[in-house]
CSV table of C-alpha atoms in Angstrom, one decimal:
chain,number,residue,atom,x,y,z
A,221,MET,CA,-70.6,17.4,58.5
A,222,PRO,CA,-70.5,21.0,60.4
A,223,THR,CA,-72.2,21.9,63.5
A,224,THR,CA,-75.0,24.0,63.7
A,225,PRO,CA,-75.4,26.1,66.8
A,226,HIS,CA,-78.5,24.4,69.6
A,227,ILE,CA,-81.8,26.5,68.4
A,228,GLU,CA,-84.6,26.9,71.1
A,229,HIS,CA,-88.0,25.5,70.2
A,230,HIS,CA,-89.6,28.2,70.6
A,231,PHE,CA,-92.2,27.6,67.7
A,232,THR,CA,-94.0,24.9,68.2
A,233,ALA,CA,-94.2,23.8,64.5
A,234,THR,CA,-92.3,21.2,63.3
A,235,GLU,CA,-90.7,21.0,59.5
A,236,THR,CA,-93.7,18.2,59.2
A,237,VAL,CA,-96.9,20.4,60.2
A,238,ARG,CA,-95.1,23.2,57.8
A,239,ASP,CA,-94.9,21.1,54.9
A,240,ILE,CA,-99.3,19.8,55.6
A,241,VAL,CA,-100.3,23.6,56.0
A,242,ILE,CA,-98.2,24.4,53.3
A,243,GLY,CA,-100.2,21.6,50.7
A,244,MET,CA,-103.1,21.9,52.5
A,245,SER,CA,-103.7,25.7,52.4
A,246,ASP,CA,-103.6,25.8,48.7
A,247,GLY,CA,-105.2,22.4,48.4
A,248,LEU,CA,-108.8,23.8,50.7
A,249,THR,CA,-108.3,26.6,48.5
A,250,VAL,CA,-108.0,26.6,45.0
A,251,PRO,CA,-109.6,23.4,43.9
A,252,PHE,CA,-112.5,24.8,46.2
A,253,ALA,CA,-112.5,27.8,44.1
A,254,LEU,CA,-111.9,26.8,40.8
A,255,ALA,CA,-114.8,24.1,41.2
A,256,ALA,CA,-117.3,26.8,42.5
A,257,GLY,CA,-116.0,29.2,39.5
A,258,ILE,CA,-117.0,26.2,36.9
A,259,SER,CA,-120.6,25.8,38.9
A,260,GLY,CA,-121.1,29.6,38.4
A,261,ALA,CA,-120.9,29.3,34.5
A,262,GLY,CA,-123.2,26.1,34.5
A,263,ALA,CA,-121.0,23.5,33.4
A,264,ALA,CA,-122.4,20.1,34.0
A,265,THR,CA,-120.9,18.4,37.6
A,266,ASN,CA,-118.4,15.6,35.5
A,267,ILE,CA,-116.6,19.2,34.4
A,268,VAL,CA,-116.3,19.9,37.5
A,269,VAL,CA,-115.2,17.4,38.9
A,270,THR,CA,-113.1,16.6,35.6
A,271,ALA,CA,-111.6,20.0,36.0
A,272,GLY,CA,-111.3,19.6,40.0
A,273,LEU,CA,-109.2,16.7,40.0
A,274,ALA,CA,-107.2,17.6,36.7
A,275,GLU,CA,-106.9,20.8,39.0
A,276,ILE,CA,-105.4,18.8,42.1
A,277,ALA,CA,-103.1,16.5,40.0
A,278,ALA,CA,-101.6,19.8,38.2
A,279,GLY,CA,-101.3,21.6,41.6
A,280,SER,CA,-99.9,18.9,44.0
A,281,ILE,CA,-97.0,18.0,41.3
A,282,ALA,CA,-96.3,21.6,40.5
A,283,MET,CA,-96.1,21.8,44.6
A,284,GLY,CA,-94.3,19.0,45.7
A,285,LEU,CA,-91.8,18.5,43.1
A,286,GLY,CA,-91.5,22.4,42.9
A,287,GLY,CA,-91.3,22.3,46.4
A,288,TYR,CA,-88.5,19.3,46.6
A,289,LEU,CA,-85.7,21.2,43.3
A,290,ALA,CA,-86.2,23.9,45.7
A,291,ALA,CA,-85.1,22.3,48.8
A,292,ARG,CA,-82.5,20.6,45.9
A,293,THR,CA,-81.3,24.0,45.3
A,294,ASP,CA,-80.4,25.2,48.8
A,295,VAL,CA,-78.6,22.6,49.6
A,296,GLU,CA,-76.8,23.5,46.4
A,297,HIS,CA,-76.8,26.6,47.1
A,298,TYR,CA,-75.9,26.0,50.9
A,299,GLU,CA,-72.5,24.1,49.5
A,300,SER,CA,-70.9,26.6,47.0
A,301,GLU,CA,-71.8,29.7,49.6
A,302,ARG,CA,-69.5,27.2,51.9
A,303,GLN,CA,-67.2,26.8,49.9
A,304,ARG,CA,-67.2,30.7,48.8
A,305,GLU,CA,-66.1,31.0,52.7
A,306,ALA,CA,-63.8,28.8,53.3
A,307,GLY,CA,-61.8,29.6,50.5
A,308,GLU,CA,-62.2,33.6,51.3
A,309,THR,CA,-60.8,32.2,55.3
A,310,GLU,CA,-57.7,30.8,53.3
A,311,ASN,CA,-57.3,33.2,50.5
A,312,ILE,CA,-58.0,36.9,52.2
A,313,PRO,CA,-58.2,35.7,56.0
A,314,GLU,CA,-57.5,39.4,56.8
A,315,LYS,CA,-60.6,40.6,55.7
A,316,GLU,CA,-62.7,37.8,56.7
A,317,LYS,CA,-61.6,38.7,60.1
A,318,GLU,CA,-62.7,42.0,60.1
A,319,GLU,CA,-65.7,40.8,58.8
A,320,VAL,CA,-66.3,38.8,62.5
A,321,SER,CA,-64.8,42.1,64.0
A,322,LYS,CA,-67.4,44.2,62.7
A,323,VAL,CA,-69.9,41.8,63.8
A,324,PHE,CA,-69.4,41.7,67.3
A,325,ARG,CA,-68.3,45.8,67.0
A,326,ASP,CA,-72.2,46.2,66.0
A,327,TYR,CA,-73.0,44.0,69.1
A,328,GLY,CA,-71.6,47.6,71.0
A,329,LEU,CA,-68.3,44.9,72.0
A,330,SER,CA,-64.6,47.2,72.1
A,331,GLU,CA,-61.9,46.0,70.4
A,332,VAL,CA,-60.0,44.6,73.3
A,333,GLU,CA,-63.1,42.3,74.2
A,334,LEU,CA,-63.6,40.8,70.6
A,335,ALA,CA,-59.8,40.6,69.9
A,336,PRO,CA,-59.8,37.4,71.6
A,337,VAL,CA,-62.7,36.1,69.7
A,338,VAL,CA,-61.9,36.4,67.0
A,339,LYS,CA,-58.3,35.4,67.0
A,340,ALA,CA,-60.2,31.8,68.6
A,341,LEU,CA,-62.7,32.0,66.0
A,342,SER,CA,-60.5,32.0,63.1
A,343,SER,CA,-57.8,29.6,64.6
A,344,ASN,CA,-60.0,26.5,63.4
A,345,GLN,CA,-61.2,27.1,60.3
A,346,LYS,CA,-63.9,24.7,60.5
A,347,ASN,CA,-65.7,26.9,63.3
A,348,TRP,CA,-65.0,30.3,61.2
A,349,VAL,CA,-66.4,28.9,58.3
A,350,ASP,CA,-69.4,27.8,60.2
A,351,PHE,CA,-69.3,31.5,62.4
A,352,MET,CA,-69.7,32.8,59.2
A,353,MET,CA,-72.5,30.9,57.5
A,354,ARG,CA,-74.7,31.6,60.1
A,355,PHE,CA,-74.0,34.6,61.3
A,356,GLU,CA,-72.8,36.8,57.8
A,357,LEU,CA,-74.9,35.4,55.5
A,358,GLY,CA,-77.8,33.9,57.8
A,359,LEU,CA,-77.7,31.0,56.4
A,360,GLU,CA,-78.5,27.6,57.7
A,361,GLU,CA,-77.4,24.6,56.3
A,362,PRO,CA,-80.4,22.5,55.2
A,363,ASP,CA,-81.1,18.9,55.8
A,364,PRO,CA,-80.6,17.1,51.9
A,365,LYS,CA,-83.2,14.3,53.2
A,366,ARG,CA,-86.0,16.4,54.1
A,367,ALA,CA,-86.0,17.7,50.3
A,368,GLY,CA,-87.9,13.9,49.2
A,369,GLN,CA,-90.4,14.2,52.3
A,370,SER,CA,-91.6,17.5,52.1
A,371,ALA,CA,-91.9,16.8,48.3
A,372,LEU,CA,-94.8,14.2,49.3
A,373,THR,CA,-96.0,15.7,52.5
A,374,ILE,CA,-96.9,19.2,50.7
A,375,ALA,CA,-98.5,16.8,47.7
A,376,LEU,CA,-99.9,14.4,50.2
A,377,SER,CA,-101.3,17.3,51.9
A,378,TYR,CA,-102.7,19.2,48.5
A,379,ILE,CA,-104.4,16.2,47.3
A,380,ALA,CA,-106.3,15.2,50.7
A,381,GLY,CA,-107.3,19.0,51.1
A,382,GLY,CA,-108.3,19.5,47.4
A,383,LEU,CA,-110.5,15.9,47.6
A,384,ILE,CA,-112.5,18.2,50.3
A,385,PRO,CA,-114.7,21.0,48.7
A,386,LEU,CA,-114.5,18.8,45.0
A,387,SER,CA,-116.4,15.5,47.2
A,388,PRO,CA,-119.4,16.6,47.4
A,389,TYR,CA,-119.5,17.0,43.4
A,390,MET,CA,-118.9,13.2,43.6
A,391,LEU,CA,-121.2,11.8,45.5
A,392,ILE,CA,-124.2,15.1,44.3
A,393,SER,CA,-125.4,14.6,40.8
A,394,ASN,CA,-127.7,18.0,41.3
A,395,LEU,CA,-125.5,21.2,40.9
A,396,HIS,CA,-126.7,23.9,42.5
A,397,THR,CA,-127.0,21.6,45.7
A,398,ALA,CA,-123.4,19.6,45.6
A,399,LEU,CA,-122.2,23.2,45.2
A,400,TRP,CA,-123.7,24.2,48.4
A,401,VAL,CA,-122.2,21.8,50.2
A,402,SER,CA,-119.3,21.8,48.8
A,403,VAL,CA,-118.8,26.1,50.5
A,404,CYS,CA,-120.4,24.7,53.2
A,405,VAL,CA,-118.4,21.5,53.8
A,406,THR,CA,-115.0,23.4,53.0
A,407,LEU,CA,-115.8,26.6,55.1
A,408,LEU,CA,-116.2,24.5,58.5
A,409,ALA,CA,-112.7,22.8,56.8
A,410,LEU,CA,-111.2,26.1,56.4
A,411,PHE,CA,-112.3,27.1,59.2
A,412,LEU,CA,-111.0,24.3,61.1
A,413,PHE,CA,-107.6,23.8,59.6
A,414,GLY,CA,-107.5,28.0,60.4
A,415,PHE,CA,-108.0,27.3,64.2
A,416,PHE,CA,-105.6,23.9,64.4
A,417,LYS,CA,-103.1,25.7,62.3
A,418,GLY,CA,-103.6,28.9,64.6
A,419,ARG,CA,-102.5,26.2,67.7
A,420,PHE,CA,-99.9,24.8,66.2
A,421,THR,CA,-98.2,28.0,65.4
A,422,GLY,CA,-98.7,29.7,68.4
A,423,ILE,CA,-100.8,32.8,66.8
A,424,ASN,CA,-104.5,33.5,68.1
A,425,PRO,CA,-106.6,29.9,66.6
A,426,LEU,CA,-110.0,31.8,66.2
A,427,ARG,CA,-108.0,34.9,64.4
A,428,SER,CA,-106.2,32.3,62.4
A,429,GLY,CA,-109.6,30.6,61.6
A,430,THR,CA,-111.0,33.4,60.3
A,431,GLN,CA,-108.1,34.7,58.0
A,432,THR,CA,-108.7,31.0,56.3
A,433,VAL,CA,-111.9,31.0,55.9
A,434,LEU,CA,-111.9,34.7,54.8
A,435,VAL,CA,-109.1,34.0,52.6
A,436,GLY,CA,-110.9,30.6,50.7
A,437,GLY,CA,-114.3,32.6,50.7
A,438,LEU,CA,-113.1,35.2,49.0
A,439,ALA,CA,-111.3,33.0,46.1
A,440,ALA,CA,-113.6,31.0,45.6
A,441,ALA,CA,-116.3,34.0,45.5
A,442,VAL,CA,-114.1,35.7,42.9
A,443,ALA,CA,-113.8,32.5,40.9
A,444,PHE,CA,-117.5,32.3,40.7
A,445,GLY,CA,-118.1,35.8,39.8
A,446,LEU,CA,-116.0,35.9,37.2
A,447,ALA,CA,-117.3,32.4,35.4
A,448,ARG,CA,-120.5,33.6,35.6
A,449,LEU,CA,-119.8,36.6,34.0
A,450,ILE,CA,-117.5,34.9,31.1
A,451,GLY,CA,-119.6,31.4,31.1
B,210,MET,CA,-85.7,49.7,66.0
B,211,PRO,CA,-83.1,47.0,66.2
B,212,THR,CA,-79.2,47.2,63.9
B,213,THR,CA,-79.4,44.0,62.3
B,214,PRO,CA,-75.9,42.8,61.5
B,215,HIS,CA,-74.7,43.7,58.0
B,216,ILE,CA,-75.0,40.5,55.8
B,217,GLU,CA,-73.3,40.5,52.4
B,218,HIS,CA,-75.2,39.9,49.3
B,219,HIS,CA,-73.8,36.5,47.7
B,220,PHE,CA,-77.2,35.6,46.1
B,221,THR,CA,-78.0,38.5,43.7
B,222,ALA,CA,-81.7,37.8,44.0
B,223,THR,CA,-83.7,40.3,45.7
B,224,GLU,CA,-86.7,40.2,47.3
B,225,THR,CA,-88.9,41.6,44.5
B,226,VAL,CA,-87.3,38.7,42.1
B,227,ARG,CA,-88.5,36.5,44.6
B,228,ASP,CA,-91.6,37.5,44.4
B,229,ILE,CA,-91.9,37.1,41.0
B,230,VAL,CA,-90.3,33.5,40.8
B,231,ILE,CA,-93.0,32.4,43.2
B,232,GLY,CA,-95.7,33.5,41.2
B,233,MET,CA,-94.6,33.1,37.5
B,234,SER,CA,-94.1,29.7,38.7
B,235,ASP,CA,-96.8,27.7,40.0
B,236,GLY,CA,-99.0,30.6,37.4
B,237,LEU,CA,-97.0,29.2,33.9
B,238,THR,CA,-97.7,25.7,35.4
B,239,VAL,CA,-101.0,24.9,37.0
B,240,PRO,CA,-103.2,26.9,34.8
B,241,PHE,CA,-101.4,25.5,31.9
B,242,ALA,CA,-102.0,21.6,33.5
B,243,LEU,CA,-105.4,22.3,34.3
B,244,ALA,CA,-106.5,23.4,30.3
B,245,ALA,CA,-104.9,20.4,29.3
B,246,GLY,CA,-106.5,18.4,31.1
B,247,ILE,CA,-109.9,19.8,30.4
B,248,SER,CA,-108.6,19.9,26.8
B,249,GLY,CA,-108.1,16.4,27.3
B,250,ALA,CA,-111.5,15.5,29.0
B,251,GLY,CA,-113.1,16.8,25.4
B,252,ALA,CA,-114.4,19.7,26.9
B,253,ALA,CA,-115.6,23.0,24.6
B,254,THR,CA,-112.8,25.5,24.3
B,255,ASN,CA,-115.1,28.3,26.2
B,256,ILE,CA,-115.3,26.0,29.2
B,257,VAL,CA,-111.4,25.3,28.9
B,258,VAL,CA,-111.1,29.2,29.0
B,259,THR,CA,-113.7,29.9,31.9
B,260,ALA,CA,-112.1,27.3,34.0
B,261,GLY,CA,-109.1,28.8,33.1
B,262,LEU,CA,-109.6,32.1,34.6
B,263,ALA,CA,-111.6,31.3,37.3
B,264,GLU,CA,-108.1,29.2,38.5
B,265,ILE,CA,-106.8,32.4,37.8
B,266,ALA,CA,-108.3,34.8,39.8
B,267,ALA,CA,-108.6,31.1,42.9
B,268,GLY,CA,-104.8,31.0,42.5
B,269,SER,CA,-103.7,34.6,42.6
B,270,ILE,CA,-105.8,35.1,45.4
B,271,ALA,CA,-105.5,31.9,47.8
B,272,MET,CA,-100.9,32.8,46.9
B,273,GLY,CA,-101.1,36.6,47.0
B,274,LEU,CA,-103.7,37.0,50.4
B,275,GLY,CA,-102.1,33.9,51.8
B,276,GLY,CA,-98.3,35.5,51.8
B,277,TYR,CA,-99.5,38.7,53.0
B,278,LEU,CA,-101.2,36.6,56.3
B,279,ALA,CA,-98.2,34.6,56.0
B,280,ALA,CA,-95.8,37.8,56.6
B,281,ARG,CA,-98.0,39.6,58.8
B,282,THR,CA,-97.8,36.3,60.7
B,283,ASP,CA,-93.6,36.5,61.0
B,284,VAL,CA,-93.9,39.9,62.0
B,285,GLU,CA,-95.8,38.6,64.6
B,286,HIS,CA,-94.3,35.9,65.6
B,287,TYR,CA,-90.9,38.2,65.7
B,288,GLU,CA,-92.3,40.6,67.9
B,289,SER,CA,-93.6,38.2,70.5
B,290,GLU,CA,-90.5,36.2,70.4
B,291,ARG,CA,-88.4,39.1,70.9
B,292,GLN,CA,-90.3,40.4,73.7
B,293,ARG,CA,-90.5,36.8,75.4
B,294,GLU,CA,-86.3,37.0,74.9
B,295,ALA,CA,-86.0,40.8,76.1
B,296,GLY,CA,-88.5,39.4,79.1
B,297,GLU,CA,-85.9,36.4,79.9
B,298,THR,CA,-83.1,38.6,80.1
B,299,GLU,CA,-84.9,40.6,82.8
B,300,ASN,CA,-86.3,37.7,85.3
B,301,ILE,CA,-83.5,34.7,84.4
B,302,PRO,CA,-80.1,36.7,83.3
B,303,GLU,CA,-78.0,33.8,84.5
B,304,LYS,CA,-80.1,31.0,82.4
B,305,GLU,CA,-79.9,33.5,79.1
B,306,LYS,CA,-76.3,34.2,80.3
B,307,GLU,CA,-75.7,30.4,79.6
B,308,GLU,CA,-77.5,30.4,77.0
B,309,VAL,CA,-74.9,33.0,75.0
B,310,SER,CA,-71.8,30.6,76.8
B,311,LYS,CA,-72.8,27.7,75.5
B,312,VAL,CA,-73.0,29.6,71.8
B,313,PHE,CA,-69.8,30.2,71.7
B,314,ARG,CA,-68.4,27.5,73.6
B,315,ASP,CA,-70.0,26.0,70.6
B,316,TYR,CA,-67.8,27.3,68.3
B,317,GLY,CA,-64.6,26.1,70.3
B,318,LEU,CA,-63.9,29.5,72.4
B,319,SER,CA,-62.9,28.8,75.6
B,320,GLU,CA,-64.4,29.7,79.2
B,321,VAL,CA,-61.6,32.7,79.4
B,322,GLU,CA,-62.1,34.0,76.0
B,323,LEU,CA,-65.9,34.3,76.0
B,324,ALA,CA,-66.7,35.2,79.0
B,325,PRO,CA,-65.3,39.6,78.5
B,326,VAL,CA,-68.5,38.8,75.4
B,327,VAL,CA,-70.7,37.3,77.5
B,328,LYS,CA,-70.2,40.1,80.0
B,329,ALA,CA,-70.6,42.8,77.2
B,330,LEU,CA,-73.2,41.5,75.4
B,331,SER,CA,-75.1,40.9,78.2
B,332,SER,CA,-74.3,45.0,79.7
B,333,ASN,CA,-76.7,46.0,76.8
B,334,GLN,CA,-79.9,44.8,76.6
B,335,LYS,CA,-80.8,46.1,73.0
B,336,ASN,CA,-77.7,44.4,72.1
B,337,TRP,CA,-78.5,41.0,74.5
B,338,VAL,CA,-82.0,40.6,72.6
B,339,ASP,CA,-80.7,41.2,69.2
B,340,PHE,CA,-77.9,38.3,69.3
B,341,MET,CA,-80.6,36.0,70.6
B,342,MET,CA,-83.2,36.6,67.7
B,343,ARG,CA,-80.8,35.6,65.6
B,344,PHE,CA,-77.3,33.6,66.9
B,345,GLU,CA,-80.2,31.5,69.2
B,346,LEU,CA,-83.7,31.3,67.1
B,347,GLY,CA,-82.4,32.0,63.7
B,348,LEU,CA,-84.9,34.8,63.3
B,349,GLU,CA,-84.9,37.8,61.0
B,350,GLU,CA,-86.6,41.4,61.7
B,351,PRO,CA,-88.7,41.2,59.1
B,352,ASP,CA,-90.2,44.2,57.3
B,353,PRO,CA,-93.4,45.2,58.0
B,354,LYS,CA,-93.8,47.1,54.8
B,355,ARG,CA,-92.9,43.9,52.5
B,356,ALA,CA,-96.2,41.7,53.7
B,357,GLY,CA,-98.4,44.0,50.8
B,358,GLN,CA,-96.3,45.0,48.1
B,359,SER,CA,-95.4,41.2,48.5
B,360,ALA,CA,-98.9,39.9,48.1
B,361,LEU,CA,-99.2,42.4,44.6
B,362,THR,CA,-95.8,41.1,43.1
B,363,ILE,CA,-96.9,37.3,44.1
B,364,ALA,CA,-100.5,37.6,42.7
B,365,LEU,CA,-99.5,40.2,39.3
B,366,SER,CA,-96.8,37.3,38.7
B,367,TYR,CA,-99.3,34.5,39.0
B,368,ILE,CA,-102.3,36.7,36.4
B,369,ALA,CA,-99.2,36.7,33.8
B,370,GLY,CA,-97.6,33.6,33.8
B,371,GLY,CA,-101.0,32.4,33.9
B,372,LEU,CA,-102.0,34.3,31.0
B,373,ILE,CA,-99.8,32.9,28.9
B,374,PRO,CA,-100.8,29.0,28.8
B,375,LEU,CA,-104.4,30.6,28.6
B,376,SER,CA,-104.4,32.8,25.6
B,377,PRO,CA,-104.3,30.0,23.0
B,378,TYR,CA,-107.4,28.9,23.3
B,379,MET,CA,-108.5,32.4,23.8
B,380,LEU,CA,-107.9,33.3,20.2
B,381,ILE,CA,-108.0,30.1,18.7
B,382,SER,CA,-111.3,28.5,17.8
B,383,ASN,CA,-110.4,25.0,17.6
B,384,LEU,CA,-109.4,23.1,20.6
B,385,HIS,CA,-107.1,20.4,19.3
B,386,THR,CA,-105.0,23.5,17.6
B,387,ALA,CA,-105.2,25.6,20.6
B,388,LEU,CA,-104.3,23.1,22.9
B,389,TRP,CA,-101.0,22.2,21.0
B,390,VAL,CA,-100.0,26.0,20.7
B,391,SER,CA,-100.6,26.4,24.2
B,392,VAL,CA,-98.1,23.5,24.9
B,393,CYS,CA,-95.6,24.9,22.3
B,394,VAL,CA,-95.9,28.6,23.7
B,395,THR,CA,-95.4,27.2,27.5
B,396,LEU,CA,-93.0,25.0,27.5
B,397,LEU,CA,-90.9,27.5,25.8
B,398,ALA,CA,-92.4,30.4,28.8
B,399,LEU,CA,-91.4,27.9,31.5
B,400,PHE,CA,-87.9,27.3,29.8
B,401,LEU,CA,-87.0,31.3,29.6
B,402,PHE,CA,-88.5,31.6,32.8
B,403,GLY,CA,-86.2,28.5,34.1
B,404,PHE,CA,-83.2,29.8,32.2
B,405,PHE,CA,-83.2,33.6,33.5
B,406,LYS,CA,-84.6,32.4,37.3
B,407,GLY,CA,-81.2,30.3,37.7
B,408,ARG,CA,-79.0,33.5,36.3
B,409,PHE,CA,-81.1,35.1,39.0
B,410,THR,CA,-80.5,32.8,41.4
B,411,GLY,CA,-77.0,31.3,41.0
B,412,ILE,CA,-77.9,28.0,39.0
B,413,ASN,CA,-76.5,26.9,36.4
B,414,PRO,CA,-79.4,28.3,33.3
B,415,LEU,CA,-79.9,25.8,31.0
B,416,ARG,CA,-80.4,23.0,34.0
B,417,SER,CA,-82.4,25.5,35.8
B,418,GLY,CA,-84.3,25.6,32.6
B,419,THR,CA,-84.9,22.5,32.0
B,420,GLN,CA,-85.9,21.3,35.2
B,421,THR,CA,-88.6,24.5,35.3
B,422,VAL,CA,-89.8,22.9,32.3
B,423,LEU,CA,-90.2,19.2,33.3
B,424,VAL,CA,-92.2,20.0,36.2
B,425,GLY,CA,-94.9,22.1,34.2
B,426,GLY,CA,-94.3,19.1,31.7
B,427,LEU,CA,-94.9,16.5,33.8
B,428,ALA,CA,-98.3,18.4,35.8
B,429,ALA,CA,-99.8,18.7,32.4
B,430,ALA,CA,-98.9,15.4,31.4
B,431,VAL,CA,-100.8,13.7,34.3
B,432,ALA,CA,-103.1,15.9,34.8
B,433,PHE,CA,-103.8,15.6,30.7
B,434,GLY,CA,-104.3,11.6,30.7
B,435,LEU,CA,-106.2,12.0,34.3
B,436,ALA,CA,-108.6,14.1,32.8
B,437,ARG,CA,-109.1,11.7,29.9
B,438,LEU,CA,-109.5,8.5,32.1
B,439,ILE,CA,-112.4,9.9,33.7
B,440,GLY,CA,-113.6,12.1,31.9
């Protein structure tokens, strides 16, 4: 396996946090907006709950399984590009050496300065290909084991997020009351989610929280208005 | 503006294609599964259409606006990391030079070979910071103008994708017939979508098409079963 270069962790979010953010962001927003929308059309509470749960099932599968396949594709894409680069270092080594030279020339190195680097890099095929993958193509080696875990994290976060706006409709029989409890609970959850997302990703937490509330609130308001218009 | 190194276009998908794929992938899947799910619960056709349109509105806003904010965050994240790296080259230049050395040492260069490169890179702050951003942190400079266009492409693709499974329910009054026409039309659309996505991204088109059909089909089947169970 190729040794990827050491990477500083300036950015504190781990990949698991990123997956939770991806799943919960849509999970809080879309089922919330959908339930509010169907309520706006005057449907019965049990229809809102059924539609909401169907959406959570569909959304979590689409995001989780879709993410799994995308991650698998990334792994295959990396492997095929790596084989291609490895073949190029064997079949057209002079052209590949020139590509390495160009990288350093673009950073302001003179021919005298870059010549030993190009020579050293191209003397070891593994290092040479590692360099081309990362520097010329900008591709990081994906971890093949992450796809399954990532898919599960995204799907479970979507479900956890989606049950927050939906639970008032499950617990309160009056649709109007359930709608307003759902709106209050979910806007609060969206704010807290955005706030902690901001802290993890280094963005101003208050601004991040406000943005998350605005996206979720706008989606719900449009869905509500549209459904009321046609319902 | 920093000059990013030349990148070969091995991967043929453009960013617009990527945005269309992101939006249409979920747009075809989730409204399809939701409409099938609500049909499974025995709701009236107008409820299916209302819920479907509410979902399309909510999903396109959540994905489009969410994508816009994420792209804006990327731009700010890049800028703040860049300022931090620039500050480090001024305040702790020896440590930063050592980090450059480590990058080349990991590629098998000797101290004698890497010394002139480190010297040349660190003699020009812009080149030095460019190098650290790309090589040490693995960050590409995001295009600040892309956020708005990307958001619109994703949202419109979601709407276009979502109207395919929903249109049979709008045109056919019998719910049972509408459900089966929606299933046939959407599975065909999912296959064609996956097929062309595969061609654009260099994956086997038949396999890509089959995978897309399986994800959409599974999401719809689970949503249908769940809604029938509780409806």
